[in-house]
Amino acid sequence: MQISNNLNEICSDMQNESSNNLSSPFRGTGGFTNRQLFLSHVGQTSGAPLALEIVKAEGCKLYDVDGKEYIDLIGGISVCNVGHRHPKVIEAIKKQLDDYLHIMVYGELVQSPQVQYATLLTQYLPASLNAVFFTASGSEATEGAMKLSKRVTGRTQIISFKNSYHGSTQGALSVMGSEYWQQAFRPLLPDILQLNYNSFEDLENITERTACVIAETVQAEGGVLVPQNNWLKALRKKCTETNTLLVLDEIQCGFGRNGTLWAFEQFDVVPDILLLGKALGGGMPLGAFIADKKIMDALTFDPVLGHINTFGGHPVCCAAGLAAFKVLLEEKLIESVKEKETQFISLLQHEKIKAIRSCGLMIAVEFENFETNKKVIDALIMQGVFTDWFLFAANCLRIVPPLTIDQEEITIACQRIIKTLNDLY
């Protein structure tokens, strides 16, 4: 994979920073910066974290410890669809704090935030998606859906697609569409088959021994790859013919991100199981898998407690998510998504940009290679624009801002992107 050597080289330049200063135990924090403490005591996901010290976020803006302002084109990677710290979300969190925090594992007690949120979600979903199982993250939603599919069908094979991302836990990693991230953790789950996204021919591999097919409605980390030529319909048809459950992952692309409330609406299909996360919690950690109650009940008996979750559907997270969902609907944020998508595309015209792929406010700006993209990302951060790259399309700049981003903010961000390209090249 093109990213592997290049990224590893970049990471190696920073590896010593986290180990030079803080080797003595029981020393307290005196004299060390938050950055040094971060690199030494917080588990790192790479050797080259951005390590910006953000102290405030509001709307579509971030502010660092020095007071510098950034236009946020990442939105927590599709988390902050209604913007950072929307007043109604904050109000709902504060109200729930006055009532109760965690009181019992998910599913044992009637907790109003869970009940109200699940009910509202199902009112805006097809009739067959009427039972919500809350989790603490999107990865856990993937795990739950995989277990549910095996339990319901009695089958073992799970099919996913290359360049797909469904989380990093052991089961979710097993269906991730990239050997680069899988190789160090094998053996993973057995009986996993990966097909090519948008390939009609590959659909013939779905058979009566397949428990489920899990696919992103729009492949995000692949660099915004959209189903073509009714391929998603053909996938739905093949799953129906073989009594295979279709699991659609809208963890990144749900909640209006692609210009409709649910991305699958654009392709005239309905999944058997829907995965949600990220924007589901309105900025708080929350995931869910949703299915028909008759399917979901398979986790209730033989064995009892077939799937349990300590912090899934945490009351504060559900209160925040419920408020954010209401904001999304009441403020009609989805209605302007396509217009804002068009504005981004029209303003991002430069000879160094090889292509732009988009589906609503999920946009991939493609450059020649990762090195070019990384230079642009780093320079943009200096210019007060916060963005990054895609896991399986490292040569693409990620634009997934809060849906609340306004025309002026889009214009300024695009002007800075073009200026950065002109300055660099």
PDB file of C-alpha atoms in Angstrom, residues 61-248:
ATOM      1  CA  LYS A  61     -14.329  26.597  14.729  1.00  0.00           C
ATOM      2  CA  LEU A  62     -11.579  25.179  16.943  1.00  0.00           C
ATOM      3  CA  TYR A  63      -9.262  27.237  19.168  1.00  0.00           C
ATOM      4  CA  ASP A  64      -5.872  26.136  20.399  1.00  0.00           C
ATOM      5  CA  VAL A  65      -3.991  26.961  23.588  1.00  0.00           C
ATOM      6  CA  ASP A  66      -2.453  30.040  21.944  1.00  0.00           C
ATOM      7  CA  GLY A  67      -5.831  31.394  20.859  1.00  0.00           C
ATOM      8  CA  LYS A  68      -5.382  30.468  17.207  1.00  0.00           C
ATOM      9  CA  GLU A  69      -8.627  29.814  15.328  1.00  0.00           C
ATOM     10  CA  TYR A  70      -9.132  26.929  12.901  1.00  0.00           C
ATOM     11  CA  ILE A  71     -11.970  26.259  10.473  1.00  0.00           C
ATOM     12  CA  ASP A  72     -12.862  22.648  11.193  1.00  0.00           C
ATOM     13  CA  LEU A  73     -13.219  20.632   7.977  1.00  0.00           C
ATOM     14  CA  ILE A  74     -13.164  17.318   9.850  1.00  0.00           C
ATOM     15  CA  GLY A  75     -16.014  17.711  12.309  1.00  0.00           C
ATOM     16  CA  GLY A  76     -14.618  14.992  14.550  1.00  0.00           C
ATOM     17  CA  ILE A  77     -14.716  12.771  11.401  1.00  0.00           C
ATOM     18  CA  SER A  78     -18.454  13.080  10.819  1.00  0.00           C
ATOM     19  CA  VAL A  79     -19.295  13.337  14.533  1.00  0.00           C
ATOM     20  CA  CYS A  80     -20.206  17.007  14.914  1.00  0.00           C
ATOM     21  CA  ASN A  81     -22.909  17.253  12.239  1.00  0.00           C
ATOM     22  CA  VAL A  82     -24.790  19.949  14.166  1.00  0.00           C
ATOM     23  CA  GLY A  83     -21.572  21.781  15.013  1.00  0.00           C
ATOM     24  CA  HIS A  84     -19.498  21.868  18.161  1.00  0.00           C
ATOM     25  CA  ARG A  85     -21.390  22.541  21.383  1.00  0.00           C
ATOM     26  CA  HIS A  86     -24.783  23.350  19.910  1.00  0.00           C
ATOM     27  CA  PRO A  87     -26.688  25.160  22.698  1.00  0.00           C
ATOM     28  CA  LYS A  88     -29.574  22.682  22.658  1.00  0.00           C
ATOM     29  CA  VAL A  89     -27.179  19.736  22.957  1.00  0.00           C
ATOM     30  CA  ILE A  90     -25.382  21.372  25.877  1.00  0.00           C
ATOM     31  CA  GLU A  91     -28.717  22.118  27.542  1.00  0.00           C
ATOM     32  CA  ALA A  92     -29.811  18.481  27.203  1.00  0.00           C
ATOM     33  CA  ILE A  93     -26.527  17.233  28.674  1.00  0.00           C
ATOM     34  CA  LYS A  94     -26.802  19.557  31.668  1.00  0.00           C
ATOM     35  CA  LYS A  95     -30.381  18.524  32.311  1.00  0.00           C
ATOM     36  CA  GLN A  96     -29.484  14.828  32.237  1.00  0.00           C
ATOM     37  CA  LEU A  97     -26.563  15.442  34.606  1.00  0.00           C
ATOM     38  CA  ASP A  98     -29.081  16.668  37.163  1.00  0.00           C
ATOM     39  CA  ASP A  99     -31.119  13.472  36.830  1.00  0.00           C
ATOM     40  CA  TYR A 100     -28.643  10.570  36.749  1.00  0.00           C
ATOM     41  CA  LEU A 101     -25.512   9.233  35.084  1.00  0.00           C
ATOM     42  CA  HIS A 102     -24.796   5.510  34.738  1.00  0.00           C
ATOM     43  CA  ILE A 103     -27.101   3.339  36.812  1.00  0.00           C
ATOM     44  CA  MET A 104     -27.112  -0.142  35.221  1.00  0.00           C
ATOM     45  CA  VAL A 105     -25.896  -2.015  32.157  1.00  0.00           C
ATOM     46  CA  TYR A 106     -27.769  -1.356  28.944  1.00  0.00           C
ATOM     47  CA  GLY A 107     -31.138  -3.074  28.598  1.00  0.00           C
ATOM     48  CA  GLU A 108     -32.008  -3.762  32.250  1.00  0.00           C
ATOM     49  CA  LEU A 109     -33.732  -0.550  33.351  1.00  0.00           C
ATOM     50  CA  VAL A 110     -36.180   1.767  31.601  1.00  0.00           C
ATOM     51  CA  GLN A 111     -34.117   4.884  31.011  1.00  0.00           C
ATOM     52  CA  SER A 112     -35.976   7.751  29.388  1.00  0.00           C
ATOM     53  CA  PRO A 113     -33.118   9.096  27.193  1.00  0.00           C
ATOM     54  CA  GLN A 114     -32.648   5.643  25.621  1.00  0.00           C
ATOM     55  CA  VAL A 115     -36.358   5.052  25.140  1.00  0.00           C
ATOM     56  CA  GLN A 116     -37.069   8.489  23.708  1.00  0.00           C
ATOM     57  CA  TYR A 117     -34.119   8.429  21.343  1.00  0.00           C
ATOM     58  CA  ALA A 118     -34.785   4.906  20.076  1.00  0.00           C
ATOM     59  CA  THR A 119     -38.415   5.798  19.476  1.00  0.00           C
ATOM     60  CA  LEU A 120     -37.577   8.966  17.544  1.00  0.00           C
ATOM     61  CA  LEU A 121     -34.965   7.193  15.420  1.00  0.00           C
ATOM     62  CA  THR A 122     -37.385   4.456  14.399  1.00  0.00           C
ATOM     63  CA  GLN A 123     -39.988   7.058  13.438  1.00  0.00           C
ATOM     64  CA  TYR A 124     -37.560   8.275  10.758  1.00  0.00           C
ATOM     65  CA  LEU A 125     -36.521   4.819   9.542  1.00  0.00           C
ATOM     66  CA  PRO A 126     -38.281   2.226   7.374  1.00  0.00           C
ATOM     67  CA  ALA A 127     -40.840   0.115   9.255  1.00  0.00           C
ATOM     68  CA  SER A 128     -38.546  -2.935   9.312  1.00  0.00           C
ATOM     69  CA  LEU A 129     -35.871  -1.023  11.252  1.00  0.00           C
ATOM     70  CA  ASN A 130     -37.809  -0.717  14.485  1.00  0.00           C
ATOM     71  CA  ALA A 131     -35.548  -2.036  17.270  1.00  0.00           C
ATOM     72  CA  VAL A 132     -32.429  -0.166  18.420  1.00  0.00           C
ATOM     73  CA  PHE A 133     -29.577  -1.756  20.347  1.00  0.00           C
ATOM     74  CA  PHE A 134     -27.369   1.039  21.695  1.00  0.00           C
ATOM     75  CA  THR A 135     -23.618   0.571  22.055  1.00  0.00           C
ATOM     76  CA  ALA A 136     -20.803   2.854  23.142  1.00  0.00           C
ATOM     77  CA  SER A 137     -19.196   3.140  19.694  1.00  0.00           C
ATOM     78  CA  GLY A 138     -19.536   2.331  16.011  1.00  0.00           C
ATOM     79  CA  SER A 139     -17.048  -0.521  16.307  1.00  0.00           C
ATOM     80  CA  GLU A 140     -19.230  -2.140  18.954  1.00  0.00           C
ATOM     81  CA  ALA A 141     -22.226  -1.726  16.672  1.00  0.00           C
ATOM     82  CA  THR A 142     -20.339  -3.693  14.029  1.00  0.00           C
ATOM     83  CA  GLU A 143     -19.549  -6.419  16.533  1.00  0.00           C
ATOM     84  CA  GLY A 144     -23.190  -6.641  17.597  1.00  0.00           C
ATOM     85  CA  ALA A 145     -24.411  -6.873  14.017  1.00  0.00           C
ATOM     86  CA  MET A 146     -21.961  -9.668  13.223  1.00  0.00           C
ATOM     87  CA  LYS A 147     -23.102 -11.668  16.252  1.00  0.00           C
ATOM     88  CA  LEU A 148     -26.754 -11.040  15.465  1.00  0.00           C
ATOM     89  CA  SER A 149     -26.306 -12.174  11.863  1.00  0.00           C
ATOM     90  CA  LYS A 150     -24.660 -15.432  12.876  1.00  0.00           C
ATOM     91  CA  ARG A 151     -27.275 -16.078  15.528  1.00  0.00           C
ATOM     92  CA  VAL A 152     -30.255 -15.425  13.246  1.00  0.00           C
ATOM     93  CA  THR A 153     -29.025 -17.326  10.192  1.00  0.00           C
ATOM     94  CA  GLY A 154     -27.049 -20.118  11.836  1.00  0.00           C
ATOM     95  CA  ARG A 155     -24.348 -19.434   9.246  1.00  0.00           C
ATOM     96  CA  THR A 156     -20.717 -18.469   9.710  1.00  0.00           C
ATOM     97  CA  GLN A 157     -19.491 -16.704   6.569  1.00  0.00           C
ATOM     98  CA  ILE A 158     -19.360 -12.918   6.624  1.00  0.00           C
ATOM     99  CA  ILE A 159     -18.658 -10.935   3.472  1.00  0.00           C
ATOM    100  CA  SER A 160     -17.214  -7.430   3.411  1.00  0.00           C
ATOM    101  CA  PHE A 161     -15.527  -5.269   0.798  1.00  0.00           C
ATOM    102  CA  LYS A 162     -12.034  -4.099   0.008  1.00  0.00           C
ATOM    103  CA  ASN A 163     -11.206  -0.597   1.220  1.00  0.00           C
ATOM    104  CA  SER A 164     -14.000  -0.800   3.774  1.00  0.00           C
ATOM    105  CA  TYR A 165     -13.748   0.424   7.346  1.00  0.00           C
ATOM    106  CA  HIS A 166     -16.060  -0.764  10.112  1.00  0.00           C
ATOM    107  CA  GLY A 167     -13.929  -0.220  13.241  1.00  0.00           C
ATOM    108  CA  SER A 168     -10.749  -1.532  14.832  1.00  0.00           C
ATOM    109  CA  THR A 169     -11.886  -4.074  17.408  1.00  0.00           C
ATOM    110  CA  GLN A 170     -10.991  -7.698  16.709  1.00  0.00           C
ATOM    111  CA  GLY A 171     -14.203  -8.578  14.894  1.00  0.00           C
ATOM    112  CA  ALA A 172     -14.481  -5.274  13.068  1.00  0.00           C
ATOM    113  CA  LEU A 173     -10.832  -5.521  12.065  1.00  0.00           C
ATOM    114  CA  SER A 174     -11.586  -8.933  10.569  1.00  0.00           C
ATOM    115  CA  VAL A 175     -13.937  -7.318   8.044  1.00  0.00           C
ATOM    116  CA  MET A 176     -11.754  -4.256   7.418  1.00  0.00           C
ATOM    117  CA  GLY A 177     -10.835  -4.058   3.756  1.00  0.00           C
ATOM    118  CA  SER A 178      -7.071  -3.623   4.053  1.00  0.00           C
ATOM    119  CA  GLU A 179      -4.331  -6.142   4.728  1.00  0.00           C
ATOM    120  CA  TYR A 180      -2.005  -3.309   5.783  1.00  0.00           C
ATOM    121  CA  TRP A 181      -3.961  -2.823   9.020  1.00  0.00           C
ATOM    122  CA  GLN A 182      -4.848  -6.492   9.475  1.00  0.00           C
ATOM    123  CA  GLN A 183      -1.485  -8.162   8.992  1.00  0.00           C
ATOM    124  CA  ALA A 184      -0.009  -7.485  12.434  1.00  0.00           C
ATOM    125  CA  PHE A 185      -3.023  -8.930  14.277  1.00  0.00           C
ATOM    126  CA  ARG A 186      -3.665 -12.238  12.545  1.00  0.00           C
ATOM    127  CA  PRO A 187      -5.173 -14.717  13.070  1.00  0.00           C
ATOM    128  CA  LEU A 188      -8.444 -12.817  12.900  1.00  0.00           C
ATOM    129  CA  LEU A 189     -11.967 -14.234  12.659  1.00  0.00           C
ATOM    130  CA  PRO A 190     -12.275 -17.147  10.220  1.00  0.00           C
ATOM    131  CA  ASP A 191     -14.666 -17.425   7.281  1.00  0.00           C
ATOM    132  CA  ILE A 192     -14.397 -13.809   6.146  1.00  0.00           C
ATOM    133  CA  LEU A 193     -14.548 -13.131   2.412  1.00  0.00           C
ATOM    134  CA  GLN A 194     -13.718  -9.762   0.884  1.00  0.00           C
ATOM    135  CA  LEU A 195     -15.169  -8.679  -2.444  1.00  0.00           C
ATOM    136  CA  ASN A 196     -14.672  -5.676  -4.691  1.00  0.00           C
ATOM    137  CA  TYR A 197     -17.026  -2.767  -4.039  1.00  0.00           C
ATOM    138  CA  ASN A 198     -19.143  -1.892  -7.086  1.00  0.00           C
ATOM    139  CA  SER A 199     -18.383  -5.255  -8.750  1.00  0.00           C
ATOM    140  CA  PHE A 200     -21.502  -7.008 -10.059  1.00  0.00           C
ATOM    141  CA  GLU A 201     -19.516 -10.143 -10.856  1.00  0.00           C
ATOM    142  CA  ASP A 202     -18.308 -10.491  -7.260  1.00  0.00           C
ATOM    143  CA  LEU A 203     -21.886 -10.618  -5.973  1.00  0.00           C
ATOM    144  CA  GLU A 204     -22.077 -14.213  -7.171  1.00  0.00           C
ATOM    145  CA  ASN A 205     -19.922 -15.127  -4.158  1.00  0.00           C
ATOM    146  CA  ILE A 206     -22.900 -14.466  -1.864  1.00  0.00           C
ATOM    147  CA  THR A 207     -24.485 -17.862  -1.205  1.00  0.00           C
ATOM    148  CA  GLU A 208     -26.726 -19.813   1.157  1.00  0.00           C
ATOM    149  CA  ARG A 209     -23.818 -20.140   3.584  1.00  0.00           C
ATOM    150  CA  THR A 210     -23.351 -16.373   3.956  1.00  0.00           C
ATOM    151  CA  ALA A 211     -24.647 -14.993   7.252  1.00  0.00           C
ATOM    152  CA  CYS A 212     -24.396 -11.351   6.277  1.00  0.00           C
ATOM    153  CA  VAL A 213     -22.845  -8.915   3.880  1.00  0.00           C
ATOM    154  CA  ILE A 214     -21.566  -5.769   5.540  1.00  0.00           C
ATOM    155  CA  ALA A 215     -20.984  -2.700   3.381  1.00  0.00           C
ATOM    156  CA  GLU A 216     -20.641   1.023   3.778  1.00  0.00           C
ATOM    157  CA  THR A 217     -23.480   2.685   1.903  1.00  0.00           C
ATOM    158  CA  VAL A 218     -20.840   5.129   0.701  1.00  0.00           C
ATOM    159  CA  GLN A 219     -17.242   4.056   1.228  1.00  0.00           C
ATOM    160  CA  ALA A 220     -15.723   6.834   3.292  1.00  0.00           C
ATOM    161  CA  GLU A 221     -12.122   5.833   4.041  1.00  0.00           C
ATOM    162  CA  GLY A 222     -11.759   4.592   0.469  1.00  0.00           C
ATOM    163  CA  GLY A 223     -11.926   8.234  -0.580  1.00  0.00           C
ATOM    164  CA  VAL A 224     -15.698   8.703  -0.973  1.00  0.00           C
ATOM    165  CA  LEU A 225     -16.650   5.854  -3.296  1.00  0.00           C
ATOM    166  CA  VAL A 226     -20.329   5.877  -4.237  1.00  0.00           C
ATOM    167  CA  PRO A 227     -22.309   2.815  -5.411  1.00  0.00           C
ATOM    168  CA  GLN A 228     -22.630   2.909  -9.191  1.00  0.00           C
ATOM    169  CA  ASN A 229     -25.223   1.717 -11.725  1.00  0.00           C
ATOM    170  CA  ASN A 230     -27.711   0.297  -9.213  1.00  0.00           C
ATOM    171  CA  TRP A 231     -25.009  -1.913  -7.704  1.00  0.00           C
ATOM    172  CA  LEU A 232     -26.448  -1.492  -4.215  1.00  0.00           C
ATOM    173  CA  LYS A 233     -29.832  -2.650  -5.524  1.00  0.00           C
ATOM    174  CA  ALA A 234     -28.180  -5.718  -7.030  1.00  0.00           C
ATOM    175  CA  LEU A 235     -26.493  -6.405  -3.687  1.00  0.00           C
ATOM    176  CA  ARG A 236     -29.840  -6.126  -1.901  1.00  0.00           C
ATOM    177  CA  LYS A 237     -31.441  -8.504  -4.433  1.00  0.00           C
ATOM    178  CA  LYS A 238     -28.680 -11.109  -4.070  1.00  0.00           C
ATOM    179  CA  CYS A 239     -28.915 -11.004  -0.283  1.00  0.00           C
ATOM    180  CA  THR A 240     -32.678 -11.466  -0.446  1.00  0.00           C
ATOM    181  CA  GLU A 241     -32.345 -14.425  -2.846  1.00  0.00           C
ATOM    182  CA  THR A 242     -29.906 -16.220  -0.538  1.00  0.00           C
ATOM    183  CA  ASN A 243     -31.599 -15.235   2.753  1.00  0.00           C
ATOM    184  CA  THR A 244     -28.451 -13.345   3.667  1.00  0.00           C
ATOM    185  CA  LEU A 245     -28.725 -10.343   5.980  1.00  0.00           C
ATOM    186  CA  LEU A 246     -27.625  -7.051   4.455  1.00  0.00           C
ATOM    187  CA  VAL A 247     -25.817  -4.838   6.964  1.00  0.00           C
ATOM    188  CA  LEU A 248     -25.321  -1.247   5.849  1.00  0.00           C
TER     189      LEU A 248
END
